[in-house]
Structure formats: C-alpha cells, structure tokens
PDB file of C-alpha atoms and ligand atoms in Angstrom:
ATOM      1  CA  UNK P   1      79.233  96.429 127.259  1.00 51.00           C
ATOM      2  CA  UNK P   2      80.275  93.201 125.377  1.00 57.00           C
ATOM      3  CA  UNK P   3      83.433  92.204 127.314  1.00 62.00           C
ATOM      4  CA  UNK P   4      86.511  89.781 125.868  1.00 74.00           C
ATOM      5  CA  UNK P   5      85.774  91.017 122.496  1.00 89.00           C
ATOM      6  CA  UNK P   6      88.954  90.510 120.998  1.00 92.00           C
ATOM      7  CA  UNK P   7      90.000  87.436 123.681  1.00 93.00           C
ATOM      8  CA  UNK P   8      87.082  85.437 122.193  1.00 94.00           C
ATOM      9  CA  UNK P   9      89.290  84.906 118.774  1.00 96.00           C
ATOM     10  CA  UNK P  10      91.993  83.988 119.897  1.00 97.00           C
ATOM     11  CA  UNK P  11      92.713  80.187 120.130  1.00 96.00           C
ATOM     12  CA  UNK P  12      95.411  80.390 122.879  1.00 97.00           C
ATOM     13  CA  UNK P  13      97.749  83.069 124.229  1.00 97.00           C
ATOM     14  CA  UNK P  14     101.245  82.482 123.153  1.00 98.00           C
ATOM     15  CA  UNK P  15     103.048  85.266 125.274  1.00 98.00           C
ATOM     16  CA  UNK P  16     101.356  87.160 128.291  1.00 98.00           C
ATOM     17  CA  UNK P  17     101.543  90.389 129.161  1.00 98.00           C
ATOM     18  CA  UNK P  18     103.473  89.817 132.064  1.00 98.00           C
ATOM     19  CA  UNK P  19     105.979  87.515 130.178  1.00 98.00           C
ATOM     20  CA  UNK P  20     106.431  90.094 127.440  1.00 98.00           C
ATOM     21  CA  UNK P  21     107.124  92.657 129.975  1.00 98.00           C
ATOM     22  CA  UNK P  22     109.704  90.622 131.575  1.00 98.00           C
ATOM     23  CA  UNK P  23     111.742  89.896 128.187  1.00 98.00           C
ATOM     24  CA  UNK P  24     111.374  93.594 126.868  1.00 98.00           C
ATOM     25  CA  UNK P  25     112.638  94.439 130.045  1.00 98.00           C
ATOM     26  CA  UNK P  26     115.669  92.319 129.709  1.00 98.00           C
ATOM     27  CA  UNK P  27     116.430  93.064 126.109  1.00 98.00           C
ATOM     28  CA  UNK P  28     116.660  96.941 126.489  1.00 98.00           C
ATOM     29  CA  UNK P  29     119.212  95.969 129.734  1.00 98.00           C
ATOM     30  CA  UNK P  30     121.568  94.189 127.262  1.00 98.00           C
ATOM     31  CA  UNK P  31     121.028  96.928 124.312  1.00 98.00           C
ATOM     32  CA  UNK P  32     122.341  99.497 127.655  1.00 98.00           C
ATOM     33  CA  UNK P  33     124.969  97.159 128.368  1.00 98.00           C
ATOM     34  CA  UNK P  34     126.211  97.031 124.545  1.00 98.00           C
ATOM     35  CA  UNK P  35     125.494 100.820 123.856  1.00 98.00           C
ATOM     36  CA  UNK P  36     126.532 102.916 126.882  1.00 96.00           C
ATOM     37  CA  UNK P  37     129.826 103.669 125.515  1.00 94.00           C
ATOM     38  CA  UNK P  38     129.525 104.468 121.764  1.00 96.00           C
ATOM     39  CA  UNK P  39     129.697 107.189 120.537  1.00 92.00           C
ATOM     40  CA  UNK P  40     127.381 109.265 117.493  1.00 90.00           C
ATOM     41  CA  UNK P  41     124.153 108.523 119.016  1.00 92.00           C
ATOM     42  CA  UNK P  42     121.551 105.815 118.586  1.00 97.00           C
ATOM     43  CA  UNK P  43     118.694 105.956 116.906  1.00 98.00           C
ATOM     44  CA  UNK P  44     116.049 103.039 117.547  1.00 98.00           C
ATOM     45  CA  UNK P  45     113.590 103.083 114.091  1.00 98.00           C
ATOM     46  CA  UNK P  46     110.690 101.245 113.937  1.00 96.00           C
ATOM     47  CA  UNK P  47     109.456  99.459 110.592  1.00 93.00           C
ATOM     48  CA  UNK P  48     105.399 100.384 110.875  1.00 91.00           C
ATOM     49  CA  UNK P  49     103.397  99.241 112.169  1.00 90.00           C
ATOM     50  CA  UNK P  50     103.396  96.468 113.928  1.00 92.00           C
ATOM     51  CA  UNK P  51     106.694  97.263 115.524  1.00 96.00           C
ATOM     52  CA  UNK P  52     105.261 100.348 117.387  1.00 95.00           C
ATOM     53  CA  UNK P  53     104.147  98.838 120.270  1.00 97.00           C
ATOM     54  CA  UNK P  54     107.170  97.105 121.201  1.00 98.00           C
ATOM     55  CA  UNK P  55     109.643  99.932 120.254  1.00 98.00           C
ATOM     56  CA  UNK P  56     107.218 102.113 122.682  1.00 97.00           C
ATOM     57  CA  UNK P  57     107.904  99.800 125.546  1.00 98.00           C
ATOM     58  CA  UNK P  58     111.836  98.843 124.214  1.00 98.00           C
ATOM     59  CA  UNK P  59     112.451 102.671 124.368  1.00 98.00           C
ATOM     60  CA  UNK P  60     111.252 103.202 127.774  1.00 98.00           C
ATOM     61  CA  UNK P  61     113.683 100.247 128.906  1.00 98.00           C
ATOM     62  CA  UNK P  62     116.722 101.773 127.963  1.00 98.00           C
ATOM     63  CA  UNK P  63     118.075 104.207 130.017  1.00 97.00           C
ATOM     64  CA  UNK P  64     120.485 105.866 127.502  1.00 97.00           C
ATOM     65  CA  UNK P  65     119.603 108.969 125.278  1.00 97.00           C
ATOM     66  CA  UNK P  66     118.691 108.431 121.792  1.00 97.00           C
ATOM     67  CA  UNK P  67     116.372 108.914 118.946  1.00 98.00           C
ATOM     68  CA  UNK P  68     112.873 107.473 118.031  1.00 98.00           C
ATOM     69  CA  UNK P  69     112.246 107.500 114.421  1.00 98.00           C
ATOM     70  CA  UNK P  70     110.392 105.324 111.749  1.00 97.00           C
ATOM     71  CA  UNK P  71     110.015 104.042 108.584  1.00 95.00           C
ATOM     72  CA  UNK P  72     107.082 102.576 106.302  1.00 94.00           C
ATOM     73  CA  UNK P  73     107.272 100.147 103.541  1.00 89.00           C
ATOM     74  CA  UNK P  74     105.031  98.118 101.446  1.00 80.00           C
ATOM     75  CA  UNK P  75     105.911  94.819  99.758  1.00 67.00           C
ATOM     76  CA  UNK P  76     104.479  94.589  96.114  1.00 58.00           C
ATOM     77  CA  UNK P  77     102.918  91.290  94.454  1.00 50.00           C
ATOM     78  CA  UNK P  78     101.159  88.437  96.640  1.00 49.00           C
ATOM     79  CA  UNK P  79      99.962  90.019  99.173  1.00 51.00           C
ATOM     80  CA  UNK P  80     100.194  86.760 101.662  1.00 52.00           C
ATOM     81  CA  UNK P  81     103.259  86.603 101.577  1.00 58.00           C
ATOM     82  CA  UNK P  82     105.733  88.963 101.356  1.00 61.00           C
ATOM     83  CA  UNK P  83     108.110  89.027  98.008  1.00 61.00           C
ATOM     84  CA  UNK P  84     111.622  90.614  99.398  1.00 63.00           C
ATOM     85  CA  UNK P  85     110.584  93.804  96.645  1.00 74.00           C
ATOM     86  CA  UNK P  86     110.542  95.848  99.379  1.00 80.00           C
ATOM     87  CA  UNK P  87     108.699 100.076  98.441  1.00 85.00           C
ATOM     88  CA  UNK P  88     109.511 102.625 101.209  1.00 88.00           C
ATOM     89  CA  UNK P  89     106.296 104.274 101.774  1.00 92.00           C
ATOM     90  CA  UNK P  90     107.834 106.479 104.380  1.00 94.00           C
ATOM     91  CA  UNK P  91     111.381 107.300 104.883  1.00 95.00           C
ATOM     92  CA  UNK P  92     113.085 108.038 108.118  1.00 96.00           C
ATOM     93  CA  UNK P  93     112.563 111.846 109.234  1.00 96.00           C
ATOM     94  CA  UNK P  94     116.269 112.717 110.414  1.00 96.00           C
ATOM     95  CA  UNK P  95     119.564 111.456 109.040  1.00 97.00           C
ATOM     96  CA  UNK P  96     121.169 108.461 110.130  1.00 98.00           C
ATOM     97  CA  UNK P  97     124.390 108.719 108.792  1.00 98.00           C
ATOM     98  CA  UNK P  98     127.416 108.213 111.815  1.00 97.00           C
ATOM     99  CA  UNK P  99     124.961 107.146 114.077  1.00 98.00           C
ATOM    100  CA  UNK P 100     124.196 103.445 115.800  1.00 98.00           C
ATOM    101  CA  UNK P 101     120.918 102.396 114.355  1.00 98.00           C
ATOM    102  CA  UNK P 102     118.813  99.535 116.401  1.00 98.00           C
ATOM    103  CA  UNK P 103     115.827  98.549 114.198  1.00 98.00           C
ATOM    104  CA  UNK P 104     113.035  97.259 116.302  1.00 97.00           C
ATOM    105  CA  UNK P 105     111.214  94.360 114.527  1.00 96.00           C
ATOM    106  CA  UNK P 106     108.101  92.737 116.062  1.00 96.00           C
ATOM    107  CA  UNK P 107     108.470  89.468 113.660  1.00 96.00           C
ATOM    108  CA  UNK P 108     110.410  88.225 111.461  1.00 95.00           C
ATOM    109  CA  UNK P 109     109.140  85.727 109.059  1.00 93.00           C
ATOM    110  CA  UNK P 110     110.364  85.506 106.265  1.00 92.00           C
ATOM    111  CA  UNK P 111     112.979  87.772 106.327  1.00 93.00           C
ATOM    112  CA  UNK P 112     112.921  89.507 103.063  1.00 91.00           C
ATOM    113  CA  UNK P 113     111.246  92.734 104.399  1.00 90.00           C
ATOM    114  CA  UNK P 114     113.919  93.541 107.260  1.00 93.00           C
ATOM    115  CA  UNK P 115     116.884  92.373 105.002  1.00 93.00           C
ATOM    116  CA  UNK P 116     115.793  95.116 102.496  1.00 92.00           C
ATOM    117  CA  UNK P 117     115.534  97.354 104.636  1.00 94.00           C
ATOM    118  CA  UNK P 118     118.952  96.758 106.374  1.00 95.00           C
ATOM    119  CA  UNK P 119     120.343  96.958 102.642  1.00 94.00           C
ATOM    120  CA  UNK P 120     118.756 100.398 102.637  1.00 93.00           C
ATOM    121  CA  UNK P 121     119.587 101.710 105.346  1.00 96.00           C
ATOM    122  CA  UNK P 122     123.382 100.282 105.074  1.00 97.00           C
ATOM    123  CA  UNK P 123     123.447 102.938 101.817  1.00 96.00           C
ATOM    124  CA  UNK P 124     122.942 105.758 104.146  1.00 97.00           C
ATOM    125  CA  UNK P 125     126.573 104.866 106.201  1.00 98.00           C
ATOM    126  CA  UNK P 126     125.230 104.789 109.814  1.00 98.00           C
ATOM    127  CA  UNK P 127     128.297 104.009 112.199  1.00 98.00           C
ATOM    128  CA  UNK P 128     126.161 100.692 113.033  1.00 98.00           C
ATOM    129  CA  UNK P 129     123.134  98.599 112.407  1.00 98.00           C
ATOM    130  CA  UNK P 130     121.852  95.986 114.800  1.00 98.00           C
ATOM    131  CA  UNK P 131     118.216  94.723 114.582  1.00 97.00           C
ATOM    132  CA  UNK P 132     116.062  93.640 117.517  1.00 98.00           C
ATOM    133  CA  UNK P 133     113.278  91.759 116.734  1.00 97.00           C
ATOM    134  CA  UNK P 134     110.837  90.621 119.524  1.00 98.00           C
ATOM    135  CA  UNK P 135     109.719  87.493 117.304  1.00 97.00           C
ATOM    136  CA  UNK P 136     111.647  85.243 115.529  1.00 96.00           C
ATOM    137  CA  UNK P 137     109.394  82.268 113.433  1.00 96.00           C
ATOM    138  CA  UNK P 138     110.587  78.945 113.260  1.00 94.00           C
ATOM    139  CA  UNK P 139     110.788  78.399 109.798  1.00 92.00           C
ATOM    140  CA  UNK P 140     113.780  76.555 107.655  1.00 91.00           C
ATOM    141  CA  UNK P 141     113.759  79.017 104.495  1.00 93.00           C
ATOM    142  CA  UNK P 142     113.922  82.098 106.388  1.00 91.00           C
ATOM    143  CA  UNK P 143     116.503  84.885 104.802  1.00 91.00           C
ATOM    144  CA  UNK P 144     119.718  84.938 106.660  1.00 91.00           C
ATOM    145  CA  UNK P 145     119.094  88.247 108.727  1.00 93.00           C
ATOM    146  CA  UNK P 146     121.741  88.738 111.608  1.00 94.00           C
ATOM    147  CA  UNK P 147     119.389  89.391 114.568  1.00 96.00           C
ATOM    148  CA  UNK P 148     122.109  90.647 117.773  1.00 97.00           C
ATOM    149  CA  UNK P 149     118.345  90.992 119.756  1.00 98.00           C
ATOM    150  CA  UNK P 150     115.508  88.337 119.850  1.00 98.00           C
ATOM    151  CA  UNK P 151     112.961  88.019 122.502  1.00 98.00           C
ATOM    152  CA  UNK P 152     110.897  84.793 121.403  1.00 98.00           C
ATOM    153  CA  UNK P 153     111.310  81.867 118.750  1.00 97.00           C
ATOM    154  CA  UNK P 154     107.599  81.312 118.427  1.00 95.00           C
ATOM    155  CA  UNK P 155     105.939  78.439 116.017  1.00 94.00           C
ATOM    156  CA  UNK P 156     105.191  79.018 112.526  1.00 93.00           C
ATOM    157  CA  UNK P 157     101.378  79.895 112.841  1.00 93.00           C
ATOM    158  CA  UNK P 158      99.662  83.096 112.258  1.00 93.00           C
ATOM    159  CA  UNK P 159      99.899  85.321 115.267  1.00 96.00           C
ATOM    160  CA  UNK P 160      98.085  88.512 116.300  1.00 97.00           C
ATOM    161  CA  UNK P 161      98.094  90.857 119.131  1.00 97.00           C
ATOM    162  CA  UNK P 162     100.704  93.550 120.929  1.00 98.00           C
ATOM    163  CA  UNK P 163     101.223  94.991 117.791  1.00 97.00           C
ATOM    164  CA  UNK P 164     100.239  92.377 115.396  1.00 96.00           C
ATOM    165  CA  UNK P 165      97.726  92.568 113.428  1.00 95.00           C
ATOM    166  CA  UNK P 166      95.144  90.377 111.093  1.00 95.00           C
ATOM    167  CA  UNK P 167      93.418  92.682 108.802  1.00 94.00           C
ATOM    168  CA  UNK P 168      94.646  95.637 110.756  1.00 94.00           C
ATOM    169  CA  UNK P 169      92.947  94.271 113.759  1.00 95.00           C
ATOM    170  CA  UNK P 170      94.101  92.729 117.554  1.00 97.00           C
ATOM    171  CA  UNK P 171      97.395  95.081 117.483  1.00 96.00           C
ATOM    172  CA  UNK P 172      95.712  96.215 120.835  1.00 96.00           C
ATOM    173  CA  UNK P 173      95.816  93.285 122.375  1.00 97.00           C
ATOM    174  CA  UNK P 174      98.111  93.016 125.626  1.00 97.00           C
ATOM    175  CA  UNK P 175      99.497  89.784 124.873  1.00 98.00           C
ATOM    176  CA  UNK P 176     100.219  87.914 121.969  1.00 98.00           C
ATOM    177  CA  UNK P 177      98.234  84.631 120.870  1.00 97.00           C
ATOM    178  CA  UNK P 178      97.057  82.618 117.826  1.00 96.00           C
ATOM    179  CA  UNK P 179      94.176  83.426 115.954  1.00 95.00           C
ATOM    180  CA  UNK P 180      91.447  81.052 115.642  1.00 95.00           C
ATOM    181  CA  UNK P 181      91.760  79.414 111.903  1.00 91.00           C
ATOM    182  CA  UNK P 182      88.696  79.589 110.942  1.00 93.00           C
ATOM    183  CA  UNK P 183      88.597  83.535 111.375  1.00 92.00           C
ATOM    184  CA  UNK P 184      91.418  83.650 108.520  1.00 89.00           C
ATOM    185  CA  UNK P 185      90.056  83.970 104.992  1.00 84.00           C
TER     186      UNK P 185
HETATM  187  P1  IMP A   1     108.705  88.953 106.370  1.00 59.75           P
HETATM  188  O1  IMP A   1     109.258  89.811 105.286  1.00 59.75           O
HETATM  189  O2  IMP A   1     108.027  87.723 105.865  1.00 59.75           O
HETATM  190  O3  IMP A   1     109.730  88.619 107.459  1.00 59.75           O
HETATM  191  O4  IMP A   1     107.528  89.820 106.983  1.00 59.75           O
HETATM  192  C1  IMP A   1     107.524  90.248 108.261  1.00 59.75           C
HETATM  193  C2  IMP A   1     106.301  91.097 108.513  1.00 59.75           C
HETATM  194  O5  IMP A   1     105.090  90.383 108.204  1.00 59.75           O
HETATM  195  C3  IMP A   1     106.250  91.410 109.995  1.00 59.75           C
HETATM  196  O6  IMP A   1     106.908  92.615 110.276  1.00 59.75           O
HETATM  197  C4  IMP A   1     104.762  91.444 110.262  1.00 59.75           C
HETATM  198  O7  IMP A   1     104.278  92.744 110.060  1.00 59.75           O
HETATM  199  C5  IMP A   1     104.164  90.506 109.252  1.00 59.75           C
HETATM  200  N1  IMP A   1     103.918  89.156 109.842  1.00 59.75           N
HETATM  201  C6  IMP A   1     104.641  88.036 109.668  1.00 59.75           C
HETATM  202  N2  IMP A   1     104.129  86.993 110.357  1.00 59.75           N
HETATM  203  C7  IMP A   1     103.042  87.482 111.003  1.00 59.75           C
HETATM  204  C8  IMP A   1     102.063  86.891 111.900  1.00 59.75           C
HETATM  205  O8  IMP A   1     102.099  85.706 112.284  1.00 59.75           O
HETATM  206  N3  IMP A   1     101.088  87.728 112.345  1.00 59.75           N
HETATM  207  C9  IMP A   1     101.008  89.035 111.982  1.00 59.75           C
HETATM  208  N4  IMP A   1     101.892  89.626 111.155  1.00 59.75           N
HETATM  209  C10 IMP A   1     102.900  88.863 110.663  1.00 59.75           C
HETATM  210 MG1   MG A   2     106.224  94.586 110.589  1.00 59.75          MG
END
C-alpha cells in the first residue's frame, strides 16, 4: 500500500482537521442562534462542488430542521480565473421562494461566482439570503459579497483539500493545505 499519497503534495497544512472541526462546529451554533425563530424554513444550498464537504459537516451542526439542496454552475472564458459570467449547470431541485436561504461557500476568491449567484437566487424572492463561506482569501479586488458567516481568512495561494480541489483532485483530504508549486501547471 503506498501510504501519504495525497500528504506528500502538499507543502504545508493550512487548517487541520481538528481545527476545522472546531470552527464548523461554532459556525452552525451561531447560524442556530440567528435562525431558531424564523419562520418559512431554511434551506442551506450548496454551490458544487467543492462546497459539499463542508455543507455535509455545517448541516450536521445545526440542530434546527431544514433543507439540503444544490446548485451547479460553470464560469465561461479563462478558465484560471473565474470571469463573474456565471452558467447554471444545475438549478436548485425545490423552490426557494419565502424561505431563509444559507448558501454554503467553501472559498471565496474572487467573488464574482457567489455574487451571481446571490443575484440569481435574489430573482426567485426567498424571505432571506445569507451566505456562509468557510474561506475567505485575502485579496484587495475581491467583489463586495456580504458574507454574515466566515470560518477562515486564509492567504492568497492556491489551496486544496476538504473539498478543494486541483484538477478535481485532494477534495478528500481531511484538512486543508497548500499545494506544492511546482505540481501546478
Ligand atoms: P471566485 O468566483 O473567484 O470567488 O471563485 C470561487 C471558486 O473558485 C471557489 O468556490 C472554488 O471552487 C474555486 N477556488 C478559488 N480559490 C481556490 C483555491 O485556492 N483552491 C481551490 N479552489 C479554489
Ligand atoms: Mg466552489
């Protein structure tokens, strides 16, 4: 068995599992605290993919009812970067009109992806929409998105694991660290 596959690329670990734990922990305890009381529902949507891993742990730290749903979208033109023109690839499956909608982000960047789809989502006149984002990049030209939820500011380098992926690989890591630079092309 070839063991530490996936730990050998990875230059150092940003977030452990244990620390990630901790904070998701913590965040769904103040989305209780600022939920118990409304009314309509709440729906927690995930923007795949790399999102999924989080919401799946978010969810089971908040002890209120509500929905799990998700949505897909691609960004057209460099594919580096992302260029705000946001395609939904997959819609939401139930309607999320009335209801208090918590969009669980794993990173936001730029911001141009998640402020689309708040845009899009603001069209379909849900009684609320906050967005939680586990990640938040340090970086000065980032789109003004209104975050109410953030676990980490992390540093403006390329980051894979517990959800995040290079290439569609690492989203199984446990914990989140940056790649070695000389494994990006
Ligand atoms: P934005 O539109 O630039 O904010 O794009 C955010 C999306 O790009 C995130 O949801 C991630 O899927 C992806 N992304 C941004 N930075 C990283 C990174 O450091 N590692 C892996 N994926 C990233
Ligand atoms: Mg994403």
């Amino acid at each position: 068995m070839r063991e530490m596959q996936l730990h050998n690329d990875i230059a150092r670990v940003l977030f452990s599992e244990e620390q990630l734990a901790r904070r998701v922990a913590e965040m769904g305890k103040d989305i209780m605290r600022d939920y118990a009381h409304v009314e309509g529902g709440i729906v927690l949507l995930s923007v795949l993919r790399g999102a999924a891993l989080f919401m799946a742990d978010l969810a089971r730290a908040i002890d209120l009812p509500l929905e799990m749903d998700y949505l897909a979208v691609s960004s057209y033109g460099n594919a580096a970067k992302s260029s705000g023109d946001v395609h939904l690839q997959k819609d939401v499956s139930s309607p999320i009109a009335g209801k208090h909608v918590i969009v669980a982000e794993d990173i936001l960047d730029s911001g141009l992806t998640l402020s689309r789809v708040i845009d899009l989502l603001r069209e379909r006149k849900p009684a609320s929409v906050e967005v939680a984002t586990l990640l938040r990049k340090q970086r000065p030209d980032q789109a003004d998105v209104a975050c109410k939820y953030v676990g980490f500011e992390c540093p403006d380098e390329f980051i894979v694991g517990y959800g995040l992926d290079y290439a569609q690989r690492y989203r199984n890591l446990p914990y989140i660290g940056v790649l070695k630079p000389e494994l990006i092309s």
